[in-house]
Amino acid sequence: ALLAATPNPDYQLMDKPTSEKDITSYNNYYEFGTGKSDPFENAHKLQTRPWTVSVEGEVARPRTFDIDDLLKLAPIEERVYRLRCVEAWSMVIPWSGYSLSTLLKAVEPTSKAKFVEFTTVVQKDNMPGVGSRIIDWPYVEGLRIDEAMHPLAMLVLGVYGKQLPNQNGAPLRLVVPWKYGFKSGKSIVKIRLLENMPMTSWVKIAPQEYGFYANVNPQVPHPRWSQATERRIGDGFFAPRVDTLMYNGYAEQVASLYEGMDLRKNY
Amino acid sequence: MSAQQIGAPGTRNWTAREVARVKPLVFLLALYPLARWIWLGTHDGLSANPPEFLIRSSGIWALVLLGLTLCVTPLRRLLRQPALVRLRRMLGLFAFFYTCLHVLGWAYWERGWTLTSMWADIVQRTFILVGVLAFVPMVALAITSTRGWIHRLGRGWQQLHRSVYMIAILSVWHFWLVRAGKNDFAEPYLYGALLAGLLLIRVFYFYRRRSV
C-alpha cells in the first residue's frame, strides 16, 4: 500500500539510492531465518494488523498506540539515509516516517528516563526463525535517551513511498542512521523508558563483538573483519569498496553526543 | 594380489578402465557449482551482494568437494571396488579449484588485491589465519598430485598427502569461526559431523587391519 510522504529537504543525500528490489530482498531479520533472502521468502506470514505499540516505563503518560494512531501522530516525511550494516555492507534508503522524539515527547519521559528499550514482535507460528536458539527472543535493542531524542533517530513506517514491507520491519521500525543497522529494531511492539541501560540482544550473545553503542566507526574493527571500508549494495560486480565514514557520515550532527567517551571501549 | 581377489564375492570388480570411463561424467558434475553461478549471474540471482554470495558459496563448495574426496577411500572399502581410487585426484583438484576461487574472491572483493591489507587480515583475525593454514598445504598437495611427483616422492608422497586430514579439520574450523559471532552453528556442525564420520571410518579400518 502507498504511504504519502513529503521529502524533508534537511535529510537528503547526493548518494544514489539503492534499488527497491535490493532493499526489500537483502535483509537481516533473524526471526525469519539467518539467510539474507529468508526474510523476503518468509515474512509474508507476519500479521501486521491489528498492531499496537505500548510505550511505558519512566513516563508521565504511558500509552498504547494503535498503528493507525502512529500513522497520524505527525506528518510523514521522506528522508534519505545511509544504512551501514555491521557486516560491512551499506545501502542508501528513502525512509518514510518522522523523528522518534515526536512519539517519546507524547508520553512525557520523566527525569529518571535515561535509556529507551525497543522490543520486536514474536509471532511463533509465523516466524520460522524463532525456533532457533541464536537469539533469546524477543529481539531487544536500546538507545541512550539523548540518542533516542536526536532528530535523526527515526520512527519508520514506509520506504520508497510505500508502507514498510514485512521483511523490512512492518508495520513500524526504528532507524538510527549513525549506528550499525542491528540497532534499528524492526516490527516494534514495546518501547520502555528506563533508568538503567537495558541488556540488548547482541550484547547478550557476543559482548566482545557487539557493544551497546554500536556507532559506525571505521577506526574500531570488528574482531572478525575491518570496519574501515564497506561494500555499497548495487554498485556492481567489480566496484571497489568505499571508505566508511565516522558515524556513517553523520558526525556533524551526532559527534557531540559522545564527547569525552573512549570509543574503543564504548564500541 | 589382483583386484579380482579382494572384490566382494559374487560381484565383479570394476576395472581401472571402467572407472576411467565415468570420469568425464564426474568432471561435469563437479563443474555444477560453476555452471550454477554463471546461470545465477546471468539471471539476476546472485543476491543483492554478489561478492558475498560468491565468496561464501565457493567456500561451501570447496568443503563439499574436499568431503567427497575423503569419501573415495571408505567407498572403495565398503563397495570393495579399489579402482575407484582413479576418481580421487580429480575430486581433490576440484576441491583445490573451488578453494582457489574462494581465496581469490577474498583477495579481490575483501582486500582489493592489496598484499599489506591481506597480511593485516591474516595476522589480526584467527578465522582468516586458520583458512590460510588450510590453504597453503593444499597448494603443495595440488602441485604434487601428478604422476611424476608420485614417483619422485615415493613413500613420502603418501605421508605428505595424509595432511589432507589436517586440511579438512582446519577447513571446518575456519567455517565454524566464521559463524562463531552469530552463534549460527548448524552448518559447521553438520560438516564437522560428516568429517568426523569420514575420519572415524579410517580409524576403524586402521585398527581392524592391525588386529587381523
Short mmCIF file of C-alpha atoms in Angstrom, two decimals, chain A residues 45-204:
data_model
loop_
_atom_site.label_atom_id
_atom_site.label_comp_id
_atom_site.label_asym_id
_atom_site.label_seq_id
_atom_site.Cartn_x
_atom_site.Cartn_y
_atom_site.Cartn_z
CA LYS A 45 3.19 -14.64 7.10
CA LEU A 46 3.78 -11.82 9.58
CA GLN A 47 0.47 -10.42 10.86
CA THR A 48 0.73 -6.62 10.92
CA ARG A 49 -2.93 -5.80 11.72
CA PRO A 50 -4.17 -5.28 14.36
CA TRP A 51 -0.96 -3.78 15.75
CA THR A 52 -0.30 -1.81 18.89
CA VAL A 53 2.83 -0.37 20.45
CA SER A 54 2.89 0.10 24.18
CA VAL A 55 5.09 2.92 25.44
CA GLU A 56 5.73 2.55 29.13
CA GLY A 57 8.23 2.80 31.98
CA GLU A 58 9.63 6.12 33.17
CA VAL A 59 6.97 8.25 31.52
CA ALA A 60 4.25 10.52 32.85
CA ARG A 61 1.65 9.34 30.33
CA PRO A 62 2.13 5.68 29.42
CA ARG A 63 0.03 4.76 26.43
CA THR A 64 -0.68 2.01 23.96
CA PHE A 65 -0.72 3.37 20.44
CA ASP A 66 -2.61 1.74 17.64
CA ILE A 67 -0.72 1.63 14.36
CA ASP A 68 -3.34 3.97 12.88
CA ASP A 69 -2.62 6.49 15.67
CA LEU A 70 1.05 6.33 14.80
CA LEU A 71 0.39 6.87 11.10
CA LYS A 72 -1.36 10.11 12.08
CA LEU A 73 0.80 11.26 15.00
CA ALA A 74 2.93 13.54 12.82
CA PRO A 75 3.26 14.41 9.12
CA ILE A 76 5.05 11.59 7.28
CA GLU A 77 8.38 12.79 5.88
CA GLU A 78 10.66 11.13 3.39
CA ARG A 79 14.30 11.12 4.48
CA VAL A 80 17.15 9.55 2.55
CA TYR A 81 19.56 7.93 4.99
CA ARG A 82 22.68 5.85 4.62
CA LEU A 83 22.36 2.42 6.23
CA ARG A 84 25.59 0.77 7.33
CA CYS A 85 25.37 -2.87 8.44
CA VAL A 86 27.89 -4.13 10.98
CA GLU A 87 28.72 -6.79 8.37
CA ALA A 88 30.38 -4.04 6.26
CA TRP A 89 27.78 -3.55 3.55
CA SER A 90 25.68 -0.44 3.07
CA MET A 91 22.65 0.97 1.31
CA VAL A 92 21.04 4.36 0.72
CA ILE A 93 17.36 4.26 1.63
CA PRO A 94 14.44 6.68 1.27
CA TRP A 95 12.56 6.02 4.52
CA SER A 96 9.14 7.44 5.39
CA GLY A 97 8.25 8.40 8.94
CA TYR A 98 9.14 11.03 11.49
CA SER A 99 11.53 11.63 14.36
CA LEU A 100 11.25 9.14 17.21
CA SER A 101 11.31 12.13 19.57
CA THR A 102 7.78 13.03 18.43
CA LEU A 103 6.46 9.79 19.90
CA LEU A 104 8.59 9.98 23.04
CA LYS A 105 7.51 13.54 23.78
CA ALA A 106 3.87 12.42 23.56
CA VAL A 107 4.34 10.15 26.60
CA GLU A 108 6.39 12.72 28.57
CA PRO A 109 9.53 10.93 29.79
CA THR A 110 10.29 11.58 33.47
CA SER A 111 13.66 12.80 34.73
CA LYS A 112 14.52 9.19 35.53
CA ALA A 113 14.27 8.13 31.88
CA LYS A 114 17.94 7.64 30.90
CA PHE A 115 17.55 4.84 28.34
CA VAL A 116 14.98 3.56 25.87
CA GLU A 117 14.43 -0.14 25.17
CA PHE A 118 12.78 -1.42 21.99
CA THR A 119 11.20 -4.86 21.73
CA THR A 120 10.48 -6.64 18.45
CA VAL A 121 7.38 -8.76 17.92
CA VAL A 122 7.49 -12.56 18.28
CA GLN A 123 4.87 -14.49 16.31
CA LYS A 124 5.93 -18.10 16.80
CA ASP A 125 3.58 -19.55 14.20
CA ASN A 126 4.55 -17.02 11.56
CA MET A 127 8.29 -16.75 12.14
CA PRO A 128 10.27 -19.86 11.20
CA GLY A 129 13.48 -18.40 12.63
CA VAL A 130 12.37 -18.13 16.26
CA GLY A 131 12.69 -21.91 16.60
CA SER A 132 16.47 -21.47 16.57
CA ARG A 133 18.43 -20.58 19.67
CA ILE A 134 20.61 -17.92 18.09
CA ILE A 135 18.82 -15.13 19.93
CA ASP A 136 16.94 -15.25 23.21
CA TRP A 137 13.71 -13.96 21.62
CA PRO A 138 12.26 -11.38 21.54
CA TYR A 139 14.94 -9.23 19.92
CA VAL A 140 15.68 -6.26 22.15
CA GLU A 141 17.60 -3.10 21.30
CA GLY A 142 18.23 0.12 23.17
CA LEU A 143 19.41 3.70 23.00
CA ARG A 144 20.50 6.31 25.47
CA ILE A 145 17.72 8.89 25.93
CA ASP A 146 19.71 11.69 24.24
CA GLU A 147 20.33 9.41 21.26
CA ALA A 148 16.65 8.50 21.09
CA MET A 149 15.62 12.17 21.26
CA HIS A 150 18.06 13.17 18.49
CA PRO A 151 16.11 14.36 15.43
CA LEU A 152 17.98 11.91 13.17
CA ALA A 153 16.61 8.91 15.09
CA MET A 154 13.55 7.99 13.09
CA LEU A 155 10.36 6.04 13.56
CA VAL A 156 9.87 4.48 10.15
CA LEU A 157 6.55 3.40 8.67
CA GLY A 158 7.44 3.19 5.00
CA VAL A 159 10.10 3.00 2.31
CA TYR A 160 10.06 4.23 -1.30
CA GLY A 161 6.68 5.89 -0.78
CA LYS A 162 5.01 2.65 0.31
CA GLN A 163 4.14 1.13 3.67
CA LEU A 164 7.03 -0.91 5.03
CA PRO A 165 7.27 -4.40 3.54
CA ASN A 166 7.18 -7.10 6.24
CA GLN A 167 10.81 -8.11 5.66
CA ASN A 168 11.91 -4.54 6.37
CA GLY A 169 10.14 -4.47 9.74
CA ALA A 170 6.47 -3.74 9.12
CA PRO A 171 4.44 -2.06 10.31
CA LEU A 172 6.94 0.18 12.09
CA ARG A 173 10.60 0.13 12.94
CA LEU A 174 13.38 2.26 14.23
CA VAL A 175 16.15 3.73 12.06
CA VAL A 176 19.25 5.19 13.71
CA PRO A 177 21.45 6.08 10.73
CA TRP A 178 24.73 6.77 12.57
CA LYS A 179 24.72 3.33 14.19
CA TYR A 180 25.18 -0.15 12.73
CA GLY A 181 21.92 -1.47 11.34
CA PHE A 182 21.26 -4.00 14.08
CA LYS A 183 20.49 -1.13 16.48
CA SER A 184 17.44 -0.28 14.40
CA GLY A 185 14.85 -2.74 15.68
CA LYS A 186 12.11 -3.97 13.37
CA SER A 187 8.36 -4.62 13.88
CA ILE A 188 8.35 -2.92 17.27
CA VAL A 189 5.63 -3.76 19.82
CA LYS A 190 7.00 -2.26 23.01
CA ILE A 191 9.06 0.77 23.95
CA ARG A 192 10.16 1.13 27.57
CA LEU A 193 11.89 4.11 29.10
CA LEU A 194 14.33 3.02 31.75
CA GLU A 195 16.66 4.40 34.37
CA ASN A 196 19.37 1.80 33.69
CA MET A 197 20.99 0.62 30.48
CA PRO A 198 18.95 -2.31 29.13
CA MET A 199 20.54 -5.62 28.15
CA THR A 200 20.30 -5.80 24.37
CA SER A 201 20.23 -8.93 22.22
CA TRP A 202 23.64 -8.79 20.52
CA VAL A 203 25.43 -7.62 23.64
CA LYS A 204 23.99 -10.69 25.35
#
